[in-house]
Every structure is written in C-alpha cells, then in structure tokens.
Amino acid sequence: MAEHPDPPVKLDRAEVAAERLATALRSLPMFRGLSTQDRERVARVAVLRDYERGEYLWRAGDPADHLTLIVRGQVKIVRHTESGDVILEIFGVGEPVGAIAVYNNIPYPASAACMEPTTLVRIPSADYFELLERNPDFARAIIRELTRLTVALTRKLSEMRGQRVEIRIARLFLTLAERMGRTTAEGIEIPLQLSRQEIAEMVGTTVESAIRLMSRWGREGVLITGEKRFVVPSLAALEQIAEGRDEET
Amino acid sequence: MAEHPDPPVKLDRAEVAAERLATALRSLPMFRGLSTQDRERVARVAVLRDYERGEYLWRAGDPADHLTLIVRGQVKIVRHTESGDVILEIFGVGEPVGAIAVYNNIPYPASAACMEPTTLVRIPSADYFELLERNPDFARAIIRELTRLTVALTRKLSEMRGQRVEIRIARLFLTLAERMGRTTAEGIEIPLQLSRQEIAEMVGTTVESAIRLMSRWGREGVLITGEKRFVVPSLAALEQIAEGRDEET
DNA sequence: CGCGGGGTATGACGTGGGTCATATCGGGTG
DNA sequence: CACCCGATATGACCCACGTCATACCCCGCG
C-alpha cells in the first residue's frame, strides 16, 4: 500500500492522476452511456491502479467489495484444485472482472491474476449498486457480460469433453484467434503471452503434453510461438485439426 | 398441438385448468413475493403444460420467447456435439429453465428435454419483461438463479479436468446427493432416473465406462441402482473415492 | 564467475479408458 | 409366438497421455 509516499508537489500529482482516471473512464465502453454528471460521480469514487505481471487481484474466497474493470492488460481467472490449477477465463481491455461475485455480494469463487502489466479501475461496490439503481443501461451491460460468460463456459464445458489434447488446444487457439486475432502478413496474430503451463491449464492437461504438441506444431508450421504472441499461418489447417481428422495432404 | 379437442363442457374444463394453474403458481418460490394483483396478471398470461419423459421443450437454436418454470418433474439441458451429447445441467421443481436466453433475447444455446413426466409453466417473454420492470425482487430472483448456474458451471468445469472417470462419477453422485438426496434407512437416496448413457453424458465419458463402473459399484455396495433412484449406503466411502485414493480397508 | 530457478524440450514407460464386438434381458409390436 | 430394439453387461485390444527422468537455455544474483 505504501506506494504513494507523500509527494512534495501534491497538487500536480493529484491532477495528473485525475486526468489519467478521466481518460481511462472515457475509454471504457461500459461508461459510454453515462451522463457527464454520472461520469463525474464515478470519477470521484473510482480508483486507478497498476499491477505487474503475475500479481494477484484477489484470491478465491476474498470478499468482493469492488467492481473491477480492465483499462490495460490481461487478467486470467484461475481455480486452484488439489491437482493443479484451471484457467477458467481470460479477460481483456474494457471488460469487467468478477462482476458476478460483486453483484451477488458473494466471495470471489476463483482467483484473478495479471498476465502482463495491467491497469485497473476499481469502484466500491456500494457506489456500483447506486449506479445500477439509477442507470438501467448500465445494468443491461452487466447482465449481457454475465450472459456472455455463461455461454462461453457452457461451450468450454462441452468442448472439454474427453477429446484428444490436440483437438482441445486447436480449439483453444481457434477461439483465441476469433476473440483477439489480428490479420497480418504471416497469418492471424494472437497478441497474448501464454506459457506452455498456462496453455495446459486452459485445456486441462499437463505441461509436458502442451509442450510436445506446441513444439511439434512449431516444426510443422501450424502455430508459431513468438515474443508475447502466437501466429497462425493458416486458420484452415488449425480447423482441420480441430475437426478431428488430421490434414493428410 | 391438437391436444385440446374442443370439449363439450368447456367452462368446467377451463375452471379446472385455471385452478391447476393457480395452484402451480402458488407453489413456485419465484412468485412468492408478488402482490396478489401481479399474481393475477401472471395467471392470465401463463400457460400450464404437461410433457412426457423424453419430450423436448426446445432444441438448441430455437428462439427463446417464453420463460419456463418447472412445476413437477426434471429437465436436463443437453448440448449436442459431433461426438455425442453433453448434459450441462439438471433442473428440478421450482427452478427456471433457460432464463438466460430469454433474458437476453438470444436463441437457446442448448436443448432441453424432460427426464420424467413433467409439468411446466410458460410465460411469454414480453409479459415476463414487463414483470421484471415492475418487480425488482423478481429480477433479483432471476439474477440469483443465473449466478448459481454460473458458479455451478465453473465448479463443474474445474472438476471435469482430466481426472479418472471413477472420480468424476463419484463427484457427480456426491453433488446429486447434496442437491436432492433424502436420508433413508438404507442410506442416502437420490430420486432420479438416470440411464448409464446419461451418467456418461454428465461426466463426459462413454456408456461402456459408465456401465463398468456402476456395475462394479453395485457389486461392491458403493452405489446401488434401483427403480428410478440410486442409493448411497455410505457417503464416506463415496467421498473416499472422490478424494482420489481408493478405500483400502 | 558459478549457481539456482523457471520455462522449454524430449525420451521411456505404464495404464486408464476409448473402441469394437458379443451376449443377455425385458418390453413392445406385428 | 417370433422378432426387434434399447439398456445393461463383459471381454479383448491398443493408443493417447499422464508420470518420471533428464537435459538445455536464459536470466538474475551472490
């Protein structure tokens, strides 16, 4: 907490912080529909905070007393089990994290950690509820987000099903490509830093299996691991693998 | 649809139906908080309908234009995939089915089928939304239900993880026992008719594996399959198995 | 400089369970 | 009655993948 030692030129600092916050709030789609009055109200109670890669936002079981929104970076939701971790979701810029727990006033059911340097806006849940009361659009946004999550979870659940590891990882990268892929000269680029360990935790397998597959794909040119990103030269090839039968050509 | 051939004594029939509907509405916890005025309003637009075992309420992709609530029976949510089906959830008496899709006005993401003779209340989504608008408690109930679902899904997802089939099935019956178990002289009774096929679909394995395990458990006295029910003589034994290591004693 | 730790890579081995094949047991139907 | 179909049961086979072990690379640190 001792990260703000009283600065000698306090006003300047505060002004800079306020400006940064205002910019952040303006960038969040969730606050687009707000009246300027409401937005000012939010600005007074919201807090901007930076996190490093690997830092935890919270652990499973912590009380959910703040709504959290991502301004910059990526956050993963992790469930710890006796036999290893499971990554349930990855959230990106503009998305709310752990909104369900906040909304229902229950402890967080899973932990959340940053996958890269990340900036978050945090709003005390009391203010959040007040906002909800007054702004139906805002409520809609939350519900929509919640639904998206549920649908993603059910899809993931049905995809997890048995199936070979190769197919599960192929599907993983297909959905990643769809959600955050950029088209480049080399193919689809997925700007996401994922260790083999994390890939394993996302599809429910071991590091070794993930490594074996990824290095084989690297040799075959199906999926190339780069600096803080992945590249898929041919979506079609990946889809072939995800379908079940390998490409024989 | 031609299941109501115009009866000669129409009034009597209508009265009986109205009475049945009123009783049903009174039995649903979701309508407890309603004013009598609102409840009458609901009664005018709600429709009661009986379904047989195996009958589908809807298929994945159908438009969600009605809110559905269970008055009697059990409903399973199924996702069809190229390689077999997956049972995502089982809903019982008093619970809403497919509320997320209705709320968000999106097609049902999965199919729903009755596991036994079932009675449902159906409310046109327009009336449902009107009800939501006017009755915050009602909205709360839906959100709560939705959250419960999300939490259950994330739990299921993390439990699905790799793990041996025996452990997954043990966990399945533990949660079933918790959710709907009754204590009897023989042990915990789970009043649910589940075929081996359905058990397989719930934990993501094959019929054969489910059969093998279930018949072995029958021999060992861990879990006994009965007429439209299961009996767990010793929860502790099942928990031992779910923990990972077998009981050596 | 050497050392240690985390991520990546690769090989050997054993096995859980998916796949296929076959059999038995009702229950429904012509 | 014979016939068929769906659910339950059990055996044989074998392969994907989890487990264990080893090695390499890179980076920070004393």
XYZ file of N, CA and C in Angstrom, chain A:
747
model
N 0.813 -1.198 0.000
C 0.000 0.000 0.000
C 0.854 1.258 0.000
N 2.080 1.161 0.494
C 2.927 2.353 0.647
C 3.531 2.766 -0.678
N 2.693 2.841 -1.684
C 3.254 3.129 -2.987
C 3.096 4.610 -3.361
N 2.461 5.370 -2.504
C 2.319 6.803 -2.745
C 2.906 7.615 -1.602
N 4.220 7.619 -1.467
C 4.846 8.429 -0.419
C 4.505 9.879 -0.705
N 4.076 10.595 0.322
C 3.581 11.953 0.102
C 4.530 12.762 -0.776
N 4.047 13.166 -1.925
C 4.911 13.921 -2.837
C 4.980 15.388 -2.399
N 6.091 16.009 -2.674
C 6.247 17.412 -2.321
C 5.285 18.299 -3.124
N 5.087 17.976 -4.386
C 4.192 18.773 -5.213
C 2.873 18.039 -5.372
N 2.114 18.016 -4.290
C 0.958 17.150 -4.237
C -0.092 17.477 -5.303
N -0.372 18.700 -5.476
C -1.422 19.092 -6.400
C -1.167 18.579 -7.812
N 0.019 18.787 -8.284
C 0.355 18.344 -9.618
C 0.089 16.858 -9.779
N 0.581 16.108 -8.843
C 0.404 14.663 -8.852
C -1.070 14.302 -8.924
N -1.842 14.946 -8.040
C -3.270 14.660 -7.990
C -3.928 14.993 -9.325
N -3.487 16.098 -9.893
C -4.078 16.489 -11.174
C -3.778 15.465 -12.257
N -2.517 15.029 -12.273
C -2.136 14.020 -13.254
C -2.972 12.771 -13.077
N -3.118 12.331 -11.826
C -3.887 11.130 -11.533
C -5.328 11.291 -11.996
N -5.914 12.443 -11.706
C -7.308 12.697 -12.082
C -7.464 12.649 -13.598
N -6.499 13.215 -14.265
C -6.549 13.230 -15.723
C -6.472 11.811 -16.279
N -5.560 11.043 -15.691
C -5.386 9.652 -16.111
C -6.688 8.868 -15.902
N -7.305 9.092 -14.765
C -8.551 8.407 -14.433
C -9.649 8.771 -15.428
N -9.751 10.083 -15.699
C -10.784 10.543 -16.625
C -10.603 9.891 -17.993
N -9.358 9.847 -18.448
C -9.067 9.214 -19.734
C -9.481 7.744 -19.718
N -9.134 7.081 -18.635
C -9.452 5.659 -18.501
C -10.960 5.437 -18.567
N -11.683 6.247 -17.807
C -13.142 6.081 -17.773
C -13.742 6.319 -19.159
N -13.194 7.296 -19.851
C -13.714 7.588 -21.184
C -13.477 6.412 -22.134
N -12.393 5.675 -21.877
C -12.042 4.572 -22.778
C -12.895 3.321 -22.541
N -13.583 3.252 -21.409
C -14.345 2.046 -21.090
C -15.748 2.090 -21.703
N -16.059 1.112 -22.536
C -17.355 1.111 -23.217
C -18.519 1.110 -22.232
N -18.273 0.519 -21.069
C -19.342 0.409 -20.078
C -19.835 1.774 -19.592
N -18.975 2.782 -19.694
C -19.349 4.105 -19.185
C -19.770 5.060 -20.300
N -19.773 4.536 -21.498
C -20.130 5.378 -22.638
C -21.486 6.042 -22.466
N -22.469 5.226 -22.036
C -23.831 5.730 -21.987
C -24.127 6.671 -20.827
N -23.155 6.864 -19.950
C -23.419 7.675 -18.751
C -23.533 9.167 -19.067
N -24.362 9.840 -18.282
C -24.420 11.295 -18.373
C -23.111 11.847 -17.818
N -22.737 13.063 -18.252
C -21.488 13.640 -17.742
C -21.561 13.769 -16.226
N -22.738 14.021 -15.741
C -22.924 14.138 -14.291
C -22.576 12.818 -13.597
N -23.141 11.744 -14.120
C -22.866 10.429 -13.548
C -21.388 10.081 -13.683
N -20.816 10.459 -14.803
C -19.422 10.109 -15.018
C -18.524 10.832 -14.009
N -18.882 12.061 -13.714
C -18.123 12.788 -12.685
C -18.264 12.109 -11.331
N -19.479 11.655 -11.085
C -19.730 10.960 -9.829
C -18.838 9.722 -9.724
N -18.773 8.987 -10.824
C -17.930 7.792 -10.844
C -16.470 8.180 -10.613
N -16.054 9.262 -11.289
C -14.659 9.685 -11.190
C -14.262 9.973 -9.741
N -15.198 10.424 -8.950
C -14.885 10.760 -7.559
C -14.626 9.517 -6.701
N -15.285 8.401 -7.043
C -15.140 7.211 -6.200
C -14.224 6.140 -6.811
N -13.976 6.257 -8.105
C -13.164 5.238 -8.764
C -11.682 5.440 -8.454
N -10.957 4.337 -8.474
C -9.517 4.389 -8.231
C -8.801 3.633 -9.331
N -7.731 4.233 -9.847
C -6.935 3.603 -10.879
C -5.733 2.957 -10.215
N -5.404 1.746 -10.654
C -4.228 1.122 -10.048
C -3.482 0.251 -11.032
N -2.168 0.257 -10.948
C -1.342 -0.545 -11.841
C -0.899 -1.832 -11.152
N -0.832 -2.884 -11.932
C -0.388 -4.173 -11.416
C 0.717 -4.702 -12.318
N 1.578 -5.526 -11.714
C 2.622 -6.163 -12.516
C 2.172 -7.531 -12.985
N 2.920 -8.047 -13.945
C 2.648 -9.405 -14.409
C 2.763 -10.372 -13.235
N 1.779 -11.265 -13.107
C 1.831 -12.270 -12.056
C 1.168 -11.851 -10.762
N 0.936 -10.551 -10.615
C 0.325 -10.056 -9.377
C -1.145 -10.488 -9.315
N -1.591 -10.818 -8.122
C -2.973 -11.245 -7.957
C -3.881 -10.063 -7.642
N -5.039 -10.021 -8.280
C -6.044 -9.014 -7.938
C -6.755 -9.437 -6.669
N -7.042 -10.717 -6.599
C -7.653 -11.297 -5.411
C -7.501 -12.798 -5.472
N -7.751 -13.426 -4.316
C -7.713 -14.880 -4.243
C -9.131 -15.389 -4.038
N -9.354 -16.653 -4.464
C -10.665 -17.257 -4.245
C -11.032 -17.151 -2.767
N -12.248 -16.711 -2.483
C -12.700 -16.609 -1.107
C -12.663 -15.181 -0.573
N -11.888 -14.314 -1.215
C -11.854 -12.913 -0.784
C -13.232 -12.275 -0.966
N -13.570 -11.322 -0.103
C -14.845 -10.620 -0.274
C -14.801 -9.739 -1.519
N -15.909 -9.699 -2.244
C -15.958 -8.933 -3.495
C -16.574 -7.565 -3.215
N -15.751 -6.630 -2.756
C -16.299 -5.331 -2.375
C -15.992 -4.229 -3.373
N -15.423 -4.603 -4.523
C -15.153 -3.614 -5.564
C -15.484 -4.182 -6.927
N -16.037 -3.340 -7.781
C -16.172 -3.733 -9.174
C -14.858 -3.400 -9.870
N -14.388 -4.319 -10.700
C -13.091 -4.126 -11.349
C -13.235 -4.105 -12.867
N -12.597 -3.127 -13.496
C -12.642 -3.032 -14.952
C -11.224 -2.908 -15.496
N -10.966 -3.541 -16.621
C -9.615 -3.543 -17.175
C -9.414 -2.363 -18.130
N -8.403 -1.558 -17.858
C -8.075 -0.420 -18.716
C -6.948 -0.802 -19.672
N -6.054 -1.648 -19.171
C -4.900 -2.050 -19.951
C -4.458 -3.405 -19.447
N -4.045 -4.307 -20.354
C -3.516 -5.595 -19.936
C -4.509 -6.750 -20.053
N -4.158 -7.858 -19.415
C -4.969 -9.067 -19.470
C -5.028 -9.706 -18.090
N -6.176 -10.235 -17.753
C -6.345 -10.881 -16.453
C -6.885 -12.288 -16.639
N -6.299 -13.249 -15.926
C -6.810 -14.615 -16.009
C -7.526 -14.984 -14.722
N -8.598 -15.752 -14.871
C -9.349 -16.250 -13.720
C -8.921 -17.684 -13.485
N -8.431 -17.983 -12.301
C -7.862 -19.293 -12.016
C -8.549 -19.949 -10.833
N -8.836 -21.232 -10.988
C -9.354 -22.008 -9.877
C -8.266 -22.959 -9.438
N -7.909 -22.920 -8.167
C -6.894 -23.839 -7.663
C -7.583 -25.107 -7.192
N -7.062 -26.259 -7.611
C -7.588 -27.521 -7.098
C -6.425 -28.318 -6.534
N -6.762 -29.364 -5.798
C -5.683 -30.155 -5.186
C -4.717 -30.657 -6.258
N -5.275 -30.915 -7.456
C -4.401 -31.454 -8.511
C -4.168 -30.417 -9.603
N -3.545 -29.284 -9.226
C -3.205 -28.299 -10.239
C -4.263 -27.222 -10.429
N -3.938 -26.245 -11.225
C -4.837 -25.113 -11.445
C -5.620 -25.263 -12.744
N -6.714 -24.544 -12.827
C -7.509 -24.496 -14.043
C -7.767 -23.039 -14.387
N -7.444 -22.660 -15.618
C -7.759 -21.301 -16.052
C -9.152 -21.294 -16.656
N -10.048 -20.537 -16.048
C -11.442 -20.552 -16.489
C -11.706 -19.541 -17.589
N -11.061 -18.390 -17.494
C -11.345 -17.323 -18.440
C -10.148 -16.397 -18.551
N -10.104 -15.676 -19.648
C -9.129 -14.605 -19.786
C -9.886 -13.351 -20.200
N -9.703 -12.276 -19.445
C -10.390 -11.039 -19.766
C -9.413 -10.023 -20.318
N -9.905 -9.195 -21.234
C -9.059 -8.192 -21.857
C -9.542 -6.777 -21.586
N -8.957 -5.837 -22.281
C -9.247 -4.420 -22.078
C -10.740 -4.130 -22.265
N -11.282 -3.359 -21.332
C -12.664 -2.931 -21.449
C -13.649 -3.834 -20.739
N -13.196 -5.019 -20.343
C -14.125 -5.969 -19.741
C -14.114 -5.874 -18.215
N -15.274 -6.136 -17.611
C -15.349 -6.191 -16.157
C -14.874 -7.560 -15.675
N -14.262 -7.597 -14.514
C -13.765 -8.859 -13.967
C -14.464 -9.164 -12.646
N -15.003 -10.355 -12.530
C -15.603 -10.774 -11.272
C -16.889 -10.050 -10.940
N -17.586 -9.553 -11.975
C -18.799 -8.774 -11.754
C -19.896 -9.595 -11.075
N -19.921 -10.876 -11.364
C -20.979 -11.724 -10.799
C -20.897 -11.736 -9.285
N -19.688 -11.945 -8.790
C -19.489 -12.014 -7.346
C -19.886 -10.683 -6.704
N -19.491 -9.585 -7.318
C -19.817 -8.280 -6.769
C -21.323 -8.084 -6.750
N -21.944 -8.385 -7.864
C -23.379 -8.199 -7.996
C -24.145 -8.963 -6.933
N -23.719 -10.164 -6.647
C -24.455 -11.004 -5.706
C -23.908 -10.961 -4.301
N -22.879 -10.117 -4.131
C -22.367 -9.954 -2.791
C -21.877 -11.265 -2.195
N -21.231 -12.076 -3.017
C -20.663 -13.317 -2.506
C -19.148 -13.257 -2.664
N -18.403 -14.049 -1.903
C -16.942 -14.070 -2.052
C -16.572 -14.525 -3.464
N -15.441 -14.065 -3.955
C -14.989 -14.492 -5.267
C -14.845 -16.006 -5.303
N -15.446 -16.674 -6.291
C -15.349 -18.128 -6.373
C -14.017 -18.607 -6.948
N -13.235 -17.700 -7.530
C -11.944 -18.087 -8.091
C -10.966 -16.920 -7.958
N -9.685 -17.196 -8.138
C -8.657 -16.156 -8.043
C -8.499 -15.438 -9.376
N -7.898 -14.238 -9.325
C -7.641 -13.483 -10.547
C -6.217 -12.965 -10.508
N -5.481 -13.149 -11.612
C -4.090 -12.707 -11.672
C -3.792 -12.049 -13.009
N -2.853 -11.116 -12.992
C -2.489 -10.411 -14.218
C -1.540 -11.256 -15.057
N -1.732 -11.230 -16.354
C -0.873 -11.976 -17.245
C 0.196 -11.079 -17.843
N 0.047 -9.775 -17.655
C 1.022 -8.794 -18.141
C 0.798 -7.525 -17.328
N 1.639 -6.531 -17.488
C 1.405 -5.291 -16.758
C -0.003 -4.788 -17.054
N -0.745 -4.491 -16.013
C -2.170 -4.232 -16.179
C -2.613 -3.014 -15.375
N -3.544 -2.255 -15.915
C -4.134 -1.129 -15.204
C -5.622 -1.386 -14.996
N -6.080 -1.164 -13.771
C -7.481 -1.439 -13.458
C -8.176 -0.227 -12.866
N -9.464 -0.127 -13.128
C -10.313 0.828 -12.413
C -11.108 0.048 -11.397
N -11.119 0.543 -10.165
C -11.897 -0.145 -9.135
C -12.930 0.808 -8.542
N -14.156 0.318 -8.452
C -15.250 1.123 -7.902
C -15.851 0.374 -6.718
N -15.941 1.032 -5.567
C -16.537 0.380 -4.395
C -17.929 -0.137 -4.731
N -18.251 -1.334 -4.246
C -19.493 -1.967 -4.670
C -20.717 -1.141 -4.292
N -20.657 -0.389 -3.181
C -21.797 0.441 -2.779
C -22.111 1.456 -3.879
N -21.077 2.123 -4.367
C -21.278 3.107 -5.432
C -21.745 2.435 -6.701
N -21.219 1.253 -6.916
C -21.604 0.493 -8.096
C -23.095 0.184 -8.078
N -23.585 -0.230 -6.905
C -25.008 -0.560 -6.791
C -25.874 0.671 -7.005
N -25.395 1.790 -6.461
C -26.131 3.042 -6.618
C -26.240 3.370 -8.105
N -25.145 3.181 -8.790
C -25.088 3.439 -10.222
C -26.091 2.550 -10.960
N -26.109 1.297 -10.557
C -27.001 0.323 -11.169
C -28.449 0.780 -11.030
N -28.777 1.194 -9.817
C -30.131 1.613 -9.496
C -30.587 2.709 -10.467
N -29.697 3.639 -10.686
C -30.068 4.832 -11.447
C -29.961 4.644 -12.947
N -29.148 3.675 -13.347
C -28.849 3.582 -14.772
C -29.128 2.196 -15.357
N -30.321 2.017 -15.908
C -30.709 0.698 -16.425
C -29.770 0.197 -17.521
N -29.284 1.095 -18.344
C -28.357 0.683 -19.400
C -27.144 -0.004 -18.803
N -26.691 0.578 -17.722
C -25.530 0.043 -17.045
C -25.806 -1.382 -16.587
N -26.981 -1.570 -16.009
C -27.369 -2.905 -15.561
C -27.391 -3.864 -16.742
N -27.971 -3.399 -17.847
C -28.018 -4.226 -19.038
C -26.625 -4.709 -19.433
N -25.683 -3.791 -19.405
C -24.312 -4.125 -19.805
C -23.769 -5.257 -18.946
N -24.012 -5.152 -17.649
C -23.539 -6.188 -16.741
C -24.182 -7.532 -17.062
N -25.488 -7.511 -17.213
C -26.201 -8.754 -17.490
C -25.695 -9.376 -18.787
N -25.492 -8.521 -19.764
C -25.002 -9.018 -21.045
C -23.654 -9.706 -20.860
N -22.806 -9.068 -20.088
C -21.477 -9.612 -19.826
C -21.595 -10.969 -19.149
N -22.484 -11.015 -18.190
C -22.711 -12.241 -17.437
C -23.182 -13.358 -18.363
N -24.042 -12.998 -19.274
C -24.552 -13.988 -20.215
C -23.446 -14.502 -21.117
N -22.656 -13.557 -21.623
C -21.542 -13.941 -22.476
C -20.668 -14.975 -21.762
N -20.444 -14.698 -20.492
C -19.618 -15.581 -19.681
C -20.240 -16.966 -19.573
N -21.529 -16.987 -19.280
C -22.218 -18.270 -19.122
C -22.156 -19.075 -20.406
N -22.431 -18.405 -21.510
C -22.401 -19.097 -22.796
C -21.004 -19.633 -23.077
N -19.987 -18.805 -22.805
C -18.611 -19.237 -23.029
C -18.294 -20.458 -22.172
N -18.755 -20.432 -20.941
C -18.492 -21.547 -20.030
C -19.151 -22.825 -20.513
N -20.410 -22.739 -20.933
C -21.079 -23.952 -21.389
C -20.394 -24.481 -22.638
N -19.960 -23.562 -23.501
C -19.263 -24.012 -24.699
C -17.971 -24.722 -24.324
N -17.253 -24.092 -23.422
C -15.989 -24.666 -22.987
C -16.215 -26.042 -22.369
N -17.278 -26.130 -21.585
C -17.581 -27.389 -20.904
C -17.826 -28.494 -21.921
N -18.598 -28.184 -22.955
C -18.905 -29.230 -23.924
C -17.692 -29.540 -24.799
N -16.805 -28.557 -24.947
C -15.621 -28.803 -25.763
C -14.556 -29.597 -25.003
N -14.484 -29.348 -23.718
C -13.552 -30.042 -22.841
C -13.676 -31.547 -22.989
N -14.941 -31.974 -23.036
C -15.338 -33.363 -23.160
C -14.299 -34.290 -23.754
N -13.821 -35.216 -22.938
C -12.936 -36.228 -23.498
C -12.044 -35.632 -24.562
N -12.163 -36.004 -25.767
C -11.422 -35.471 -26.912
C -9.914 -35.475 -26.681
N -9.201 -35.613 -27.722
C -7.749 -35.626 -27.640
C -7.229 -34.240 -27.274
N -6.077 -34.220 -26.651
C -5.467 -32.965 -26.237
C -5.230 -32.059 -27.441
N -4.777 -32.663 -28.525
C -4.501 -31.885 -29.741
C -5.730 -31.104 -30.191
N -6.876 -31.757 -30.163
C -8.116 -31.110 -30.588
C -8.489 -29.980 -29.634
N -8.328 -30.233 -28.347
C -8.696 -29.209 -27.365
C -7.830 -27.969 -27.523
N -6.538 -28.153 -27.736
C -5.650 -26.999 -27.891
C -5.927 -26.291 -29.212
N -6.224 -27.064 -30.243
C -6.578 -26.447 -31.525
C -7.792 -25.546 -31.337
N -8.794 -26.070 -30.652
C -9.999 -25.282 -30.411
C -9.694 -24.047 -29.572
N -8.840 -24.227 -28.583
C -8.459 -23.090 -27.745
C -7.932 -21.947 -28.600
N -6.994 -22.260 -29.476
C -6.397 -21.198 -30.278
C -7.354 -20.671 -31.339
N -8.282 -21.507 -31.766
C -9.294 -21.002 -32.697
C -10.159 -19.947 -32.013
N -10.593 -20.230 -30.791
C -11.428 -19.232 -30.105
C -10.606 -18.002 -29.753
N -9.340 -18.193 -29.392
C -8.485 -17.042 -29.114
C -8.320 -16.190 -30.364
N -8.109 -16.858 -31.479
C -7.941 -16.134 -32.747
C -9.199 -15.331 -33.069
N -10.320 -15.945 -32.792
C -11.597 -15.285 -33.076
C -11.792 -14.075 -32.166
N -11.424 -14.254 -30.902
C -11.692 -13.209 -29.913
C -10.720 -12.054 -29.998
N -9.447 -12.343 -30.325
C -8.467 -11.266 -30.269
C -7.436 -11.339 -31.375
N -7.758 -12.058 -32.436
C -6.806 -12.216 -33.529
C -6.721 -10.980 -34.422
N -5.528 -10.710 -34.913
C -5.308 -9.638 -35.882
C -4.741 -10.279 -37.137
N -5.189 -9.846 -38.286
C -4.659 -10.380 -39.530
C -3.370 -9.650 -39.902
N -2.319 -10.413 -40.134
C -1.041 -9.832 -40.541
C -0.539 -10.550 -41.785
N 0.639 -10.159 -42.238
C 1.195 -10.773 -43.438
C 1.442 -12.263 -43.228
N 1.896 -12.620 -42.011
C 2.243 -14.030 -41.755
C 1.023 -14.898 -41.487
N -0.112 -14.257 -41.181
C -1.308 -15.017 -40.838
C -2.031 -14.315 -39.700
N -2.828 -15.067 -38.934
C -3.536 -14.476 -37.803
C -2.578 -14.370 -36.619
N -2.508 -13.166 -36.042
C -1.647 -12.971 -34.877
C -2.495 -12.898 -33.611
N -2.085 -13.665 -32.601
C -2.773 -13.626 -31.305
C -1.842 -12.967 -30.296
N -2.077 -11.697 -29.962
C -1.159 -10.951 -29.106
C -1.390 -11.293 -27.646
N -0.879 -12.427 -27.227
C -1.144 -12.917 -25.875
C 0.052 -13.733 -25.413
N 0.547 -13.384 -24.241
C 1.681 -14.126 -23.712
C 1.184 -15.270 -22.845
N 1.276 -16.466 -23.369
C 0.814 -17.656 -22.658
C 1.974 -18.638 -22.541
N 2.287 -19.035 -21.317
C 3.307 -20.075 -21.164
C 2.688 -21.424 -21.490
N 3.530 -22.398 -21.739
C 3.015 -23.751 -22.019
C 2.206 -24.236 -20.816
N 2.692 -23.860 -19.642
C 1.991 -24.202 -18.407
C 0.558 -23.675 -18.448
N 0.420 -22.416 -18.860
C -0.919 -21.810 -18.882
C -1.801 -22.434 -19.957
N -1.210 -22.768 -21.080
C -1.978 -23.457 -22.117
C -2.537 -24.757 -21.551
N -1.663 -25.479 -20.849
C -2.084 -26.736 -20.235
C -3.247 -26.510 -19.283
N -3.147 -25.448 -18.482
C -4.207 -25.184 -17.502
C -5.510 -24.767 -18.166
N -5.430 -24.238 -19.373
C -6.653 -23.812 -20.043
C -7.412 -24.981 -20.642
N -6.716 -26.012 -21.092
C -7.418 -27.132 -21.714
C -7.459 -28.355 -20.804
N -6.861 -28.243 -19.625
C -6.913 -29.341 -18.678
C -6.003 -30.489 -19.049
N -4.715 -30.202 -19.200
C -3.766 -31.282 -19.465
C -2.475 -30.974 -18.706
N -1.392 -31.659 -19.049
C -0.131 -31.428 -18.347
C 0.794 -30.549 -19.186
N 1.780 -29.946 -18.504
C 2.742 -29.105 -19.225
C 3.407 -29.904 -20.336
N 3.839 -31.093 -20.021
C 4.574 -31.895 -20.996
C 3.790 -32.092 -22.284
N 2.522 -32.456 -22.138
C 1.702 -32.670 -23.334
C 1.598 -31.379 -24.133
N 1.392 -30.269 -23.425
C 1.275 -28.984 -24.108
C 2.574 -28.669 -24.851
N 3.697 -28.860 -24.173
C 4.998 -28.592 -24.786
C 5.208 -29.433 -26.035
N 4.975 -30.740 -25.888
C 5.157 -31.664 -27.013
C 4.367 -31.191 -28.225
N 3.088 -30.911 -27.999
C 2.221 -30.512 -29.097
C 2.684 -29.197 -29.716
N 2.982 -28.216 -28.847
C 3.341 -26.893 -29.339
C 4.643 -26.925 -30.130
N 5.598 -27.727 -29.659
C 6.861 -27.750 -30.403
C 6.681 -28.499 -31.726
N 5.822 -29.519 -31.719
C 5.552 -30.213 -32.979
C 4.869 -29.261 -33.956
N 3.889 -28.516 -33.472
C 3.195 -27.551 -34.327
C 4.178 -26.489 -34.846
N 5.141 -26.141 -33.990
C 6.146 -25.173 -34.420
C 6.926 -25.730 -35.609
N 7.357 -26.994 -35.503
C 8.094 -27.634 -36.594
C 7.237 -27.719 -37.847
N 5.954 -28.079 -37.662
C 5.068 -28.269 -38.809
C 4.536 -26.959 -39.376
N 4.762 -25.867 -38.646
C 4.287 -24.577 -39.136
C 2.807 -24.336 -38.946
N 2.194 -25.124 -38.050
C 0.764 -24.946 -37.793
C 0.522 -23.743 -36.892
N 1.399 -23.587 -35.896
C 1.231 -22.496 -34.931
C 2.609 -22.117 -34.420
N 2.962 -20.848 -34.627
C 4.298 -20.415 -34.248
C 4.261 -19.554 -33.000
N 5.101 -19.921 -32.021
C 5.192 -19.148 -30.786
C 6.223 -18.043 -30.967
N 5.800 -16.798 -30.714
C 6.725 -15.673 -30.846
C 6.857 -14.920 -29.542
N 7.472 -13.774 -29.622
C 7.626 -12.910 -28.454
C 6.270 -12.358 -28.032
N 5.766 -12.838 -26.911
C 4.482 -12.343 -26.393
C 3.346 -12.449 -27.399
N 3.401 -13.434 -28.251
C 2.314 -13.609 -29.219
C 2.411 -14.982 -29.876
N 1.332 -15.356 -30.550
C 1.326 -16.560 -31.361
C 0.901 -16.171 -32.770
N 1.323 -16.961 -33.741
C 0.911 -16.697 -35.115
C 0.342 -17.979 -35.729
N -0.824 -17.859 -36.304
C -1.454 -18.978 -37.007
C -1.378 -18.707 -38.502
N -0.437 -19.366 -39.207
C -0.282 -19.137 -40.637
C -1.560 -19.468 -41.407
N -2.206 -20.585 -41.029
C -3.410 -20.991 -41.763
C -4.507 -21.416 -40.796
N -5.544 -20.604 -40.737
C -6.687 -20.966 -39.892
C -7.285 -22.290 -40.354
N -7.321 -22.481 -41.661
C -7.934 -23.684 -42.220
C -7.263 -24.940 -41.678
N -5.915 -24.906 -41.631
C -5.181 -26.067 -41.141
C -5.561 -26.365 -39.687
N -5.638 -25.305 -38.893
C -5.991 -25.465 -37.484
C -7.410 -26.014 -37.352
N -8.295 -25.526 -38.194
C -9.682 -26.007 -38.163
C -9.737 -27.482 -38.521
N -8.931 -27.869 -39.501
C -8.850 -29.270 -39.873
C -8.543 -30.129 -38.654
N -7.533 -29.704 -37.912
C -7.125 -30.456 -36.725
C -8.236 -30.473 -35.689
N -8.873 -29.318 -35.502
C -9.943 -29.226 -34.506
C -11.125 -30.105 -34.874
N -11.329 -30.290 -36.184
C -12.449 -31.111 -36.643
C -12.288 -32.555 -36.203
N -11.052 -33.000 -36.048
C -10.859 -34.378 -35.618
C -9.805 -35.085 -36.428
N -9.988 -35.145 -37.722
C -9.007 -35.856 -38.544
C -7.887 -34.890 -38.957
N -6.667 -35.400 -38.969
C -5.511 -34.593 -39.359
C -5.576 -34.257 -40.847
N -4.823 -33.239 -41.193
C -4.733 -32.943 -42.628
C -3.747 -33.948 -43.226
N -4.203 -34.669 -44.246
C -3.388 -35.753 -44.823
C -2.525 -35.221 -45.953
N -2.886 -34.069 -46.464
C -2.214 -33.514 -47.649
C -0.745 -33.313 -47.367
